[in-house]
Short mmCIF file of C-alpha atoms in Angstrom, two decimals:
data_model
loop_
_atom_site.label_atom_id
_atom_site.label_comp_id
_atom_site.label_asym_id
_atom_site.label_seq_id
_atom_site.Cartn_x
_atom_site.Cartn_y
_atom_site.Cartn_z
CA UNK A 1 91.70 -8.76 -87.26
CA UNK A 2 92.94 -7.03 -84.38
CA UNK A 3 89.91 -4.47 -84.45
CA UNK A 4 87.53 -7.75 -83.89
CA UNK A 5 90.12 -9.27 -81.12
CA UNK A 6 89.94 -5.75 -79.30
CA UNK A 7 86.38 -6.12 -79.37
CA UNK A 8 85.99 -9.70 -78.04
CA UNK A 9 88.27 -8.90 -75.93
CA UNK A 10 86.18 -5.64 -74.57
CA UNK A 11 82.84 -8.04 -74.60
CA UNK A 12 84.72 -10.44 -72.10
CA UNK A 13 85.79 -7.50 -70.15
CA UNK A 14 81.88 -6.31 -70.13
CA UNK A 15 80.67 -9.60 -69.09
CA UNK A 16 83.37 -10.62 -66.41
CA UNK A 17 82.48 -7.28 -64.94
CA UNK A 18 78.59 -7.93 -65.06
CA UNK A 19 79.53 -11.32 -63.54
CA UNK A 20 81.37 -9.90 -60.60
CA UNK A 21 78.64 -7.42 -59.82
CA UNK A 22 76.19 -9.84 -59.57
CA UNK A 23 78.07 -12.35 -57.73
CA UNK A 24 78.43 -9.14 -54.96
CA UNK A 25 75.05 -8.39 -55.02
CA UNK A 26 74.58 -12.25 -54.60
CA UNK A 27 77.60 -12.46 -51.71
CA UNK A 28 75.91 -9.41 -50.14
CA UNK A 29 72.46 -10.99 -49.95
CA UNK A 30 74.08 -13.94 -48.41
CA UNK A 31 75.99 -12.23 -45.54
CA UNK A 32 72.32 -10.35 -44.91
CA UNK A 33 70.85 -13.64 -45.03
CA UNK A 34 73.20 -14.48 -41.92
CA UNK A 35 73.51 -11.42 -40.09
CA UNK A 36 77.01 -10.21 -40.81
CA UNK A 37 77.81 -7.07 -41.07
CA UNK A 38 81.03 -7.94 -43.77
CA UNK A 39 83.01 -10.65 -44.91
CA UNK A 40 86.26 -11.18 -44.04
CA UNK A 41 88.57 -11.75 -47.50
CA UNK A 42 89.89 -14.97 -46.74
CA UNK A 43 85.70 -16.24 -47.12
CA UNK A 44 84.77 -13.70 -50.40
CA UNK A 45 88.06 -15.38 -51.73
CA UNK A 46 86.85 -19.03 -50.82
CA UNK A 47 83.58 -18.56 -52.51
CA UNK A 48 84.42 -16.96 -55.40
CA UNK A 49 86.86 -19.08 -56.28
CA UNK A 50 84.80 -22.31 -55.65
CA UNK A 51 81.76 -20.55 -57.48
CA UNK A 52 84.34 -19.87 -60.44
CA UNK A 53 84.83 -23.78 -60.66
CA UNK A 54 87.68 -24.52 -59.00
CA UNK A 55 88.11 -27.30 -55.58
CA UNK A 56 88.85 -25.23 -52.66
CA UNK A 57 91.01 -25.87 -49.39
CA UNK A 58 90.14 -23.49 -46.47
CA UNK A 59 92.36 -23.67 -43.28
CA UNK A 60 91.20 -20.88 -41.35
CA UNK A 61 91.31 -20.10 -37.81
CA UNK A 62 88.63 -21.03 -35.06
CA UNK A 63 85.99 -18.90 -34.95
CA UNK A 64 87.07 -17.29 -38.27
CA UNK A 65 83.60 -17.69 -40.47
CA UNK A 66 85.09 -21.17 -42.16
CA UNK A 67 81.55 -22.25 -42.16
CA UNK A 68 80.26 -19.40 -44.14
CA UNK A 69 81.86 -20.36 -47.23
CA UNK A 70 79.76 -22.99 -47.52
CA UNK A 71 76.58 -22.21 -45.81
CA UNK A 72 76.41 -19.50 -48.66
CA UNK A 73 76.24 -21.55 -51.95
CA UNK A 74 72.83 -22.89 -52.15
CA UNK A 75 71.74 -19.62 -52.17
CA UNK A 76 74.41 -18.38 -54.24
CA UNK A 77 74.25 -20.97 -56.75
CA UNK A 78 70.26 -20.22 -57.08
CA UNK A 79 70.54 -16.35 -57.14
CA UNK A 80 73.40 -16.50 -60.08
CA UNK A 81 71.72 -19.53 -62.07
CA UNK A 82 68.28 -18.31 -62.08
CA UNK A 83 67.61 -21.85 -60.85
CA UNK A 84 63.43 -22.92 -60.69
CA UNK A 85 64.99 -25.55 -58.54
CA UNK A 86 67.22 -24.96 -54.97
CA UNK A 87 70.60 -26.14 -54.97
CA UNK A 88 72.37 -29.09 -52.59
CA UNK A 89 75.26 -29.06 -50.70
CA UNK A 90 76.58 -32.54 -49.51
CA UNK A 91 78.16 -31.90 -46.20
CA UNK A 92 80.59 -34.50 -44.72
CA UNK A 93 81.07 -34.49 -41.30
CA UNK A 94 83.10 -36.56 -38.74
CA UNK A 95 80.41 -36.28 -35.24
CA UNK A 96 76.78 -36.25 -35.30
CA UNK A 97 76.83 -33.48 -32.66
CA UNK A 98 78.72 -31.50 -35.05
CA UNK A 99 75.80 -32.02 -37.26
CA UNK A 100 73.03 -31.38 -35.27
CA UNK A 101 74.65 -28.17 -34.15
CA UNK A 102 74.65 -26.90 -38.19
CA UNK A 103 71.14 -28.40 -39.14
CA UNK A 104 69.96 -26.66 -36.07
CA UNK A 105 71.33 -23.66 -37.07
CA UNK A 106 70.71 -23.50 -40.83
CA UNK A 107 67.09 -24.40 -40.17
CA UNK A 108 67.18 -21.12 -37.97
CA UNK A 109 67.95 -19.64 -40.67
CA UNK A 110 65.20 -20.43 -42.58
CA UNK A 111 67.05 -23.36 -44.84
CA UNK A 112 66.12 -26.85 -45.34
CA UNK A 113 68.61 -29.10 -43.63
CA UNK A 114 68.88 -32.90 -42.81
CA UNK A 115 70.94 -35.75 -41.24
CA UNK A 116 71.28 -38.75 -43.08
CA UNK A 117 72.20 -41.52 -40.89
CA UNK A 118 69.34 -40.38 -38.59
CA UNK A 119 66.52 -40.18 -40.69
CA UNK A 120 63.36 -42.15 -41.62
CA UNK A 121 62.72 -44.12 -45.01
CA UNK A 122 60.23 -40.83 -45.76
CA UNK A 123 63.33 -38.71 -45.84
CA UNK A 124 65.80 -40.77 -47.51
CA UNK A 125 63.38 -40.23 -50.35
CA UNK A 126 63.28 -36.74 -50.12
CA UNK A 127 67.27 -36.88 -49.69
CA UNK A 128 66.29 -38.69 -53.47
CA UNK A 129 64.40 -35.45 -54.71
CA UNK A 130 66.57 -32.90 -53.72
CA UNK A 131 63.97 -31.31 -51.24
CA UNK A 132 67.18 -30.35 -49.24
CA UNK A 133 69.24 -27.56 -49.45
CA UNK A 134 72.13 -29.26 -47.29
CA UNK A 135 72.34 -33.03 -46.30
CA UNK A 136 74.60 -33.64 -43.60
CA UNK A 137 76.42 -37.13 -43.30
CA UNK A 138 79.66 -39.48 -42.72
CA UNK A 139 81.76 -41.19 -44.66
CA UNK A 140 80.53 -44.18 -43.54
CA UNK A 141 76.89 -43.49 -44.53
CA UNK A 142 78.24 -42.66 -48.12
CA UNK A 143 79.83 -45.28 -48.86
CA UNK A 144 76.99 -47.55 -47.90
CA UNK A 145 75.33 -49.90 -50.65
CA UNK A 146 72.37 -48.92 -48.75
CA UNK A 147 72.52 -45.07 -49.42
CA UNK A 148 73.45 -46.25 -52.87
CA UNK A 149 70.51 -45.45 -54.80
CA UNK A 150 70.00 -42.12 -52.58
CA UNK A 151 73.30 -40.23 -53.51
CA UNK A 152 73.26 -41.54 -57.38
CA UNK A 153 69.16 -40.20 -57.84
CA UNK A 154 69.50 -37.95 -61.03
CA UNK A 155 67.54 -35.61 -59.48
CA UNK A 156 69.67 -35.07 -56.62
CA UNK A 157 72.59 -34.97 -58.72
CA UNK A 158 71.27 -32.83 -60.91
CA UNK A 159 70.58 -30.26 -58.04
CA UNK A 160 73.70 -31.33 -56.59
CA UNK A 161 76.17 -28.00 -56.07
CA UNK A 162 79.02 -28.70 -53.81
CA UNK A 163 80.79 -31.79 -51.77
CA UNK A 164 81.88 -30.52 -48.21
CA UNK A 165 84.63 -31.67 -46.37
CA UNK A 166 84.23 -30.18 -42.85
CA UNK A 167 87.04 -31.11 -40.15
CA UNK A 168 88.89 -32.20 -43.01
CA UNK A 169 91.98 -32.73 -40.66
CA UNK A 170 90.06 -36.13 -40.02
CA UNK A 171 90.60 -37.44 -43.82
CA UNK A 172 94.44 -37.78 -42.45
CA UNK A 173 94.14 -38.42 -39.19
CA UNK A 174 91.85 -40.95 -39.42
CA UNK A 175 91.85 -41.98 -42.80
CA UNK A 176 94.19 -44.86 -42.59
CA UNK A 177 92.76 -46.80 -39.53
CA UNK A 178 90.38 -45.57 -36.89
CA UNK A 179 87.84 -44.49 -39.77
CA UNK A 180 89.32 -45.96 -43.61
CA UNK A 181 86.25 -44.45 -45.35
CA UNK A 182 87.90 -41.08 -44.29
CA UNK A 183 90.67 -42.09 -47.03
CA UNK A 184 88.24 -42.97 -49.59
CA UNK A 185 86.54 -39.65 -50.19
CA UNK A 186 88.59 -39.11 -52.66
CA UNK A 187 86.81 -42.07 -54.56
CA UNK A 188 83.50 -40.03 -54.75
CA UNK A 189 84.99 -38.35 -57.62
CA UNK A 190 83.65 -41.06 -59.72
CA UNK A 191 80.07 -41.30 -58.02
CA UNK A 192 79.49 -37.56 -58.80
CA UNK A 193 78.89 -35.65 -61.83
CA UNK A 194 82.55 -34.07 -63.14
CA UNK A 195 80.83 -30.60 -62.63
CA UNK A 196 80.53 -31.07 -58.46
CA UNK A 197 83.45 -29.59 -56.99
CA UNK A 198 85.03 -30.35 -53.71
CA UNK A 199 85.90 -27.74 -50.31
CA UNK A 200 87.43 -28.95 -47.91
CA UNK A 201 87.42 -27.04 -44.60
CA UNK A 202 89.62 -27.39 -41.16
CA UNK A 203 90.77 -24.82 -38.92
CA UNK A 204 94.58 -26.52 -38.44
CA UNK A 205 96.65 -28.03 -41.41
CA UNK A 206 100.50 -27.88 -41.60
CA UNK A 207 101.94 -27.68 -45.12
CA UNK A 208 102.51 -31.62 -45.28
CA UNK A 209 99.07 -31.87 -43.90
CA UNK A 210 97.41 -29.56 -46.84
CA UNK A 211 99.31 -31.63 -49.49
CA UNK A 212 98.46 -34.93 -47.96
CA UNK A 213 94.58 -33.91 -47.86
CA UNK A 214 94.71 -32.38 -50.98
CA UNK A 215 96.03 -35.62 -52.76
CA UNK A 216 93.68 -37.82 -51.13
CA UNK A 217 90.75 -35.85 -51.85
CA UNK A 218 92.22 -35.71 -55.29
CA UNK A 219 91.66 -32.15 -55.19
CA UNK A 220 93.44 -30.68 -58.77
CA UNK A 221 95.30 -27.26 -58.18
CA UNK A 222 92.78 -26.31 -55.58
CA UNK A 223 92.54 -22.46 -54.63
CA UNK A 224 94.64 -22.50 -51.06
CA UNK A 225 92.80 -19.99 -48.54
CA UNK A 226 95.25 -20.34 -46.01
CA UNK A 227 95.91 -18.41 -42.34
CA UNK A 228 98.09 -18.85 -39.73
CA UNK A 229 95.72 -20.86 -36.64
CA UNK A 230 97.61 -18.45 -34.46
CA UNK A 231 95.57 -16.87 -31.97
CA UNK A 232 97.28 -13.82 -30.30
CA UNK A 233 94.98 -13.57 -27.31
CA UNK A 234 95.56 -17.01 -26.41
CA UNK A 235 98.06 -17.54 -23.37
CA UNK A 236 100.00 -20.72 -23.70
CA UNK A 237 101.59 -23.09 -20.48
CA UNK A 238 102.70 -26.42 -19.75
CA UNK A 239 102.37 -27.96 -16.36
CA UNK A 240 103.94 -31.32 -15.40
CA UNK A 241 101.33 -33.46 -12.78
CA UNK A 242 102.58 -33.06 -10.04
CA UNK A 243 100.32 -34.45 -6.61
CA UNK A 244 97.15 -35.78 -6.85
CA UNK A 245 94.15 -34.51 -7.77
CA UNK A 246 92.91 -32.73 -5.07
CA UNK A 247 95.87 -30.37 -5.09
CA UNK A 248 95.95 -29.96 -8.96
CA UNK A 249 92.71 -29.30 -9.38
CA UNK A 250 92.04 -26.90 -6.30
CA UNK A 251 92.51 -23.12 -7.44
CA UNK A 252 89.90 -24.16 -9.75
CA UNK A 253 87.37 -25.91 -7.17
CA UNK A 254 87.60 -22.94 -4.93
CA UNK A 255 87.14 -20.49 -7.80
CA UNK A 256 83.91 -22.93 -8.74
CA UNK A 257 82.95 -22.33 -4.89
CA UNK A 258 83.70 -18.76 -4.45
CA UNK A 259 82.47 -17.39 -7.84
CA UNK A 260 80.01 -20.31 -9.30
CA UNK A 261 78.00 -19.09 -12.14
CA UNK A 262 80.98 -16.38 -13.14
CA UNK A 263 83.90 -19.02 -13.32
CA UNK A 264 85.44 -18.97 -16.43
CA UNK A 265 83.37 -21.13 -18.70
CA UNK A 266 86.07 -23.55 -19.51
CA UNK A 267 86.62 -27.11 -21.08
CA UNK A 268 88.99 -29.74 -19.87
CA UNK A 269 90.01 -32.09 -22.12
CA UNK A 270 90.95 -35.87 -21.73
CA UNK A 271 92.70 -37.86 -23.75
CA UNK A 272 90.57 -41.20 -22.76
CA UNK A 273 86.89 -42.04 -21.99
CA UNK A 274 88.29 -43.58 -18.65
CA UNK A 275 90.15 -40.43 -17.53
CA UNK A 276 86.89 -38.42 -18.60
CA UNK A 277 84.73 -40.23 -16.52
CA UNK A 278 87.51 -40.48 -13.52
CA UNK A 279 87.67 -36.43 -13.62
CA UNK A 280 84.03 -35.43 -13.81
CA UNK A 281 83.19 -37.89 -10.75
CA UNK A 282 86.58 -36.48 -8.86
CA UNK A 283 84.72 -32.86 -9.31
CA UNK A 284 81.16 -34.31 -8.14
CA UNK A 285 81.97 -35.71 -5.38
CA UNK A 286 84.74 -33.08 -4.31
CA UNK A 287 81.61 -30.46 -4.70
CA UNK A 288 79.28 -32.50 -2.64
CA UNK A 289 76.03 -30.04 -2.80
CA UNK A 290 77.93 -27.36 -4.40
CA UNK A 291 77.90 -29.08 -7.16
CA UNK A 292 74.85 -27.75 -8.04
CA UNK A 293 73.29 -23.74 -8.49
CA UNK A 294 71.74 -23.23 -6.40
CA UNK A 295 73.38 -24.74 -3.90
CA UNK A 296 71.19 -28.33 -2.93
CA UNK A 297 69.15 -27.91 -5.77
CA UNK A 298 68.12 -31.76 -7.48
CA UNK A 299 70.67 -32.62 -9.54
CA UNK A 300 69.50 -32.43 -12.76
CA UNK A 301 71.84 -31.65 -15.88
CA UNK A 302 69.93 -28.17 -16.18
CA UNK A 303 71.59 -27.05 -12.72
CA UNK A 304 75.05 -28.53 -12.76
CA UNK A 305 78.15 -26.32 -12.76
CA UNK A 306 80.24 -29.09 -14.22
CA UNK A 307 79.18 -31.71 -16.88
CA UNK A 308 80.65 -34.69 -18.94
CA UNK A 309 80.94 -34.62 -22.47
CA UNK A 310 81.64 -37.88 -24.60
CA UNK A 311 80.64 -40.53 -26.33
CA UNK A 312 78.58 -42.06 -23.88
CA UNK A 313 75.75 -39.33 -23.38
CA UNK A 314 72.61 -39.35 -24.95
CA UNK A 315 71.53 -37.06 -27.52
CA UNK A 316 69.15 -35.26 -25.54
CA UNK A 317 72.13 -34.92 -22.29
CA UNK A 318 74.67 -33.16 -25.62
CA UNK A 319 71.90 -31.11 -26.28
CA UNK A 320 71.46 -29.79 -23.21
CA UNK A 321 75.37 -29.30 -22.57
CA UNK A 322 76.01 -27.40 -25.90
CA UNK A 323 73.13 -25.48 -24.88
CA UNK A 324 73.57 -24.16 -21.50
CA UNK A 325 77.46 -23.88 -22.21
CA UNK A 326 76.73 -21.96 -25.41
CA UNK A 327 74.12 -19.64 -23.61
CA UNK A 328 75.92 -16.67 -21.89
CA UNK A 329 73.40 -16.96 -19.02
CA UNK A 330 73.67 -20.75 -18.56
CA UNK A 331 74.50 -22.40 -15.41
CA UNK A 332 77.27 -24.80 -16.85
CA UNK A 333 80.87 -23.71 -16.39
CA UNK A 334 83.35 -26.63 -16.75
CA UNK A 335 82.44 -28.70 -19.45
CA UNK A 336 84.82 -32.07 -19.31
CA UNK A 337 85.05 -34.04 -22.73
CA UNK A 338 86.90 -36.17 -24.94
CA UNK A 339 87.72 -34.79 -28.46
CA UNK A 340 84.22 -35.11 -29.68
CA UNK A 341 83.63 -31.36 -27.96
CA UNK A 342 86.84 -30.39 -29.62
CA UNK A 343 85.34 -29.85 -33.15
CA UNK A 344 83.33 -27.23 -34.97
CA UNK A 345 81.50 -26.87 -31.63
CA UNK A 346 80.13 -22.82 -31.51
CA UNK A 347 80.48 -21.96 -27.91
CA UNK A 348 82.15 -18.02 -28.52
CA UNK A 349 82.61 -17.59 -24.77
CA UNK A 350 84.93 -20.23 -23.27
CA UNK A 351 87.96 -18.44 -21.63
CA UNK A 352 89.53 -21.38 -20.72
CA UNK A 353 90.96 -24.88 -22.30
CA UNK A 354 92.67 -27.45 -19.91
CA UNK A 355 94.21 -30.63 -21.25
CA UNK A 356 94.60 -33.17 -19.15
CA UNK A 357 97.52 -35.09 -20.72
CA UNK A 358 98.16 -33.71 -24.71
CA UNK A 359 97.19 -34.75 -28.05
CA UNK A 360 98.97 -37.37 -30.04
CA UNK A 361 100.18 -34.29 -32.42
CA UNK A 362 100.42 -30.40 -32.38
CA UNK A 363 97.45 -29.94 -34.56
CA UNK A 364 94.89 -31.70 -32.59
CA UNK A 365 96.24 -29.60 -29.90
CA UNK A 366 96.12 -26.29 -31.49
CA UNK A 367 92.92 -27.35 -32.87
CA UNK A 368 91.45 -28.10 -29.21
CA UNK A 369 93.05 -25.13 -27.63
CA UNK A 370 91.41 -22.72 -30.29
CA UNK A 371 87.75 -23.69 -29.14
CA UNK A 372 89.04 -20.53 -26.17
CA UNK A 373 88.78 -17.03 -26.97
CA UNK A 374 86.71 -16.99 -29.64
CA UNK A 375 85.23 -14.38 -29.39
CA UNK A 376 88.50 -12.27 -29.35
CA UNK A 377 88.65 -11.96 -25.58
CA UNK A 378 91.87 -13.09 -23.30
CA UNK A 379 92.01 -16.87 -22.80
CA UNK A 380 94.36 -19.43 -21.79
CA UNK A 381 95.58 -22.92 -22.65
CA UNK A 382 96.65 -24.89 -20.05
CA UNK A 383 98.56 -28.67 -20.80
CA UNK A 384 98.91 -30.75 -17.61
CA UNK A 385 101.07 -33.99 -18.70
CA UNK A 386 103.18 -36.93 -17.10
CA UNK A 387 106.30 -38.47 -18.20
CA UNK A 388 103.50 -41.66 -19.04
CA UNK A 389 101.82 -39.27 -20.97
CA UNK A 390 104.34 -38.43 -23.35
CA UNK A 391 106.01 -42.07 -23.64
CA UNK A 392 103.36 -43.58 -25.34
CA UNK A 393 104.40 -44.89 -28.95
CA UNK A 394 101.56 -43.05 -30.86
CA UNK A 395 102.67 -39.54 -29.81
CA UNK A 396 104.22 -37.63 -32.53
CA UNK A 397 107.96 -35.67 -31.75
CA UNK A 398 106.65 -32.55 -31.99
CA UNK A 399 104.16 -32.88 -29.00
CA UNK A 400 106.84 -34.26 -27.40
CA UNK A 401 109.26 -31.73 -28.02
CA UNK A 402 106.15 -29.41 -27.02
CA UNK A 403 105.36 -31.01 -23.49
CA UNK A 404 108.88 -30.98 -22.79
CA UNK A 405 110.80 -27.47 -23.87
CA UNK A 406 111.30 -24.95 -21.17
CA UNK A 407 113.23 -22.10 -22.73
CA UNK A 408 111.33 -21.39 -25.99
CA UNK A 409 108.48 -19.58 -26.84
CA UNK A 410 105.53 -21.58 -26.98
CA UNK A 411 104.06 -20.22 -29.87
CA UNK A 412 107.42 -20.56 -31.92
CA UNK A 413 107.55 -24.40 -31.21
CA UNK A 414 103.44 -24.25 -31.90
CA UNK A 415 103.36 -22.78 -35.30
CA UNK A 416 106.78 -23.35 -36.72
CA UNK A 417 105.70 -26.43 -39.00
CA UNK A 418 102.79 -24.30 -40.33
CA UNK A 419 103.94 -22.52 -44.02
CA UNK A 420 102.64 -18.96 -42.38
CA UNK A 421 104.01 -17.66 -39.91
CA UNK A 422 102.39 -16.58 -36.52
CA UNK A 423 101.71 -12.46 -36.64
CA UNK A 424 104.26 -10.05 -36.62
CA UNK A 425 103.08 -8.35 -33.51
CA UNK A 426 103.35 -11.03 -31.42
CA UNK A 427 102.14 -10.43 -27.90
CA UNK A 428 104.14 -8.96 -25.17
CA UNK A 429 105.73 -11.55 -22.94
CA UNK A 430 103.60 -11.65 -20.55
CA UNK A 431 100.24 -12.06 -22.60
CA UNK A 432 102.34 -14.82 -24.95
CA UNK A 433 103.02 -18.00 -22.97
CA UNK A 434 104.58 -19.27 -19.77
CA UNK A 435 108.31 -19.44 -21.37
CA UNK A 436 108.15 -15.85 -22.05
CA UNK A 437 106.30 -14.50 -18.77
CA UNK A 438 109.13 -15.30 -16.94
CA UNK A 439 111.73 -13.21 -18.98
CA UNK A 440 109.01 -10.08 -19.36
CA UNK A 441 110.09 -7.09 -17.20
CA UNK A 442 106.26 -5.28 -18.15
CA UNK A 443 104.00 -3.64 -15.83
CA UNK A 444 101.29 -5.84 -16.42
CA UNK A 445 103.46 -8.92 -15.50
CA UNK A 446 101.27 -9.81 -12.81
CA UNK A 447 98.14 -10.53 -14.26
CA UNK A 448 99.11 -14.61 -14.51
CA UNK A 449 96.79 -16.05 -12.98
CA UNK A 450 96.13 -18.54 -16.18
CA UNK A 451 96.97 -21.62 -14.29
CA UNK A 452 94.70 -24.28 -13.16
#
């Protein structure tokens, strides 16, 4: 008897070995598939956990790969399934331009990608047969009676390999009001077979904020890949307003007139369509001809050093932002915008993040902030706010507590409400935040020159 369980027990060794080598070989032809050179273990440990059948919740950092873990499993699934068929991936998403950035870049990729809410009756059928590797949508679009017969096509489910959650942050934030179908996706539990697990991906979660996703996404002892959002080459300040615009804003109008095209590429965001629109024109008309490169050049969106980003553009004018913004030899260097730039955006070289009055809460905030210095190079973070700004009703303590404090380090009040703490090596005063530039005695002390 225990000769046979030594055995079965060797087999099962044999075969979870085999397993694992194959899901490498599978992982590596993934990470060829999109250029990297490695993985970083926070993803291998994302995938393999989802591929092994559990839910998974990824918080990672901004410009950390989160994305990866799930562009990877179609091809995964097919390599380790010996599927005649290619898997799906159901991708949730809370901003079409947040789509159209991914579908644009899977399909350069060579994968099959689509947008439901912004497709034909042609595709919706091909949505039907699976002919997609990923389908991008919103909640909204999901839980509509007319997507109905769409979503619950056998074949589709069949093929079906993974429900997405991207920005998941939004399934709390604006689950309960602003966008209820946010709240529901938890429902689609039922409308899928038991086999489709769920990932749910954001870049900024505090502990309470995990376990309140995780319950409403009825997510069952999920695997946790979990890092601090703490970005060490990020320089924090807070600035009250203080005069009007002219003299806020003028170290950076004359560094948009003396240096143009080599300004820090940098995004300043408003907490209002209103104030968007009031800041962009304040920077046209203060540029007069300038405004442009070359100077007097027609002013078309291709040639402006400064650009508005909301709601209210058309798809082709987001397009063009993302694109010249994105491209290290655009012409765009200030990109002004409401939140909808603030998410899953993939612009690697801003240096700069402004806010023009703060968040409503310290996660939207340290979400925003960490579109800067992706790429690992210095950046800063610069909040501007009014005693208006933090009166309102909706703002949570914390931000408060944030705007106000003047003798802590910024990063401590940041990051204290997340379950890991920021790194060990934190950096030197000066290279940390305001708060602790003015108590750093270094010889590099006078590099500040962070502020607006």
């Amino acid at each position: 008897m225990a000769e046979q369980r030594g055995i079965k027990r060797a087999r099962r060794e044999k075969d979870e070995e085999t397993s694992l080598r194959k899901f490498e070989d599978a992982l590596h032809l993934c990470t060829a598939k999109f250029g990297y050179n490695t993985l970083r273990n926070e993803q291998r440990i994302a995938v393999l956990s989802f591929f092994k059948g559990n839910d998974v919740f990824v918080c990672l950092p901004t410009g950390y790969g989160k994305s990866f873990c799930y562009y990877c499993l179609p091809l995964l699934f097919d390599f380790l399934n010996d599927k005649s068929s290619w898997s799906v991936v159901i991708v949730v998403s809370p901003l079409v331009a947040l789509m159209t950035d991914q579908v644009g870049f899977l399909k350069s990729k060579g994968f099959t990608a689509v947008i439901c809410n912004s497709c034909a009756e042609a595709e919706q059928s091909s949505i039907a047969n699976g002919d997609f590797q990923f389908v991008f949508t919103n909640p909204e679009t999901l839980f509509d009676k007319n997507w109905t017969d769409v979503f619950t096509s056998s074949t589709l489910q069949d093929r079906l390999v993974a429900l997405v959650i991207d920005e998941a942050h939004c399934v709390k934030k604006w689950g309960t009001e602003f966008r209820k179908e946010f709240g529901r996706l938890g429902d689609l539990r039922g409308f899928f077979p038991p086999s489709v697990h769920f990932m749910a991906l954001t870049a900024t979660a505090s502990n309470s904020v995990q376990k309140h996703i995780t319950r409403l996404l009825g997510m069952s002892r999920p695997q946790m890949v979990i890092r601090s959002p703490d970005k060490p080459n990020i320089y924090y300040s807070v600035s009250e307003k203080c005069g009007t615009l002219e003299e806020i804003f003028k170290p950076l109008i004359e560094e948009l007139r003396v240096s143009r095209i080599n300004t820090k590429r940098t995004i300043v965001f408003c907490r209002t369509l209103k104030d968007c629109s009031d800041l962009y024109l304040f920077f046209r008309y203060t540029m007069g001809k300038e405004f442009n490169e070359p100077i007097g050049v027609a002013d078309f969106p291709i040639f402006r050093l400064v650009d508005m980003f909301s709601a209210c553009n058309t798809p082709g004018l987001k397009q063009s932002i993302l694109s010249s913004f994105s491209n290290p030899s655009g012409i765009l260097r200030i990109v002004i915008a409401t939140i909808a730039f603030g998410m899953g955006i993939d612009c690697p070289n801003v240096q700069r993040v402004i806010h023009w009055g703060p968040p409503s809460d310290l996660e939207s905030y340290i979400q925003e902030t960490g579109r800067a210095g992706r790429d690992g190079s210095k950046a800063y973070a610069e909040l501007l706010f009014s005693k208006r700004d933090t009166g309102v009703s909706f703002m949570e303590p914390s931000m408060k507590s944030y705007c106000q404090n003047v003798d802590v380090c910024r990063r401590e009040v940041l990051f204290r409400d997340f379950e890991i703490a920021s790194p060990s090596k934190k950096p030197l005063g000066c290279l940390c935040c305001d708060i602790c530039a003015m108590v750093c005695s270094c010889s590099d002390c006078q590099f500040n020159d962070c502020t607006v």
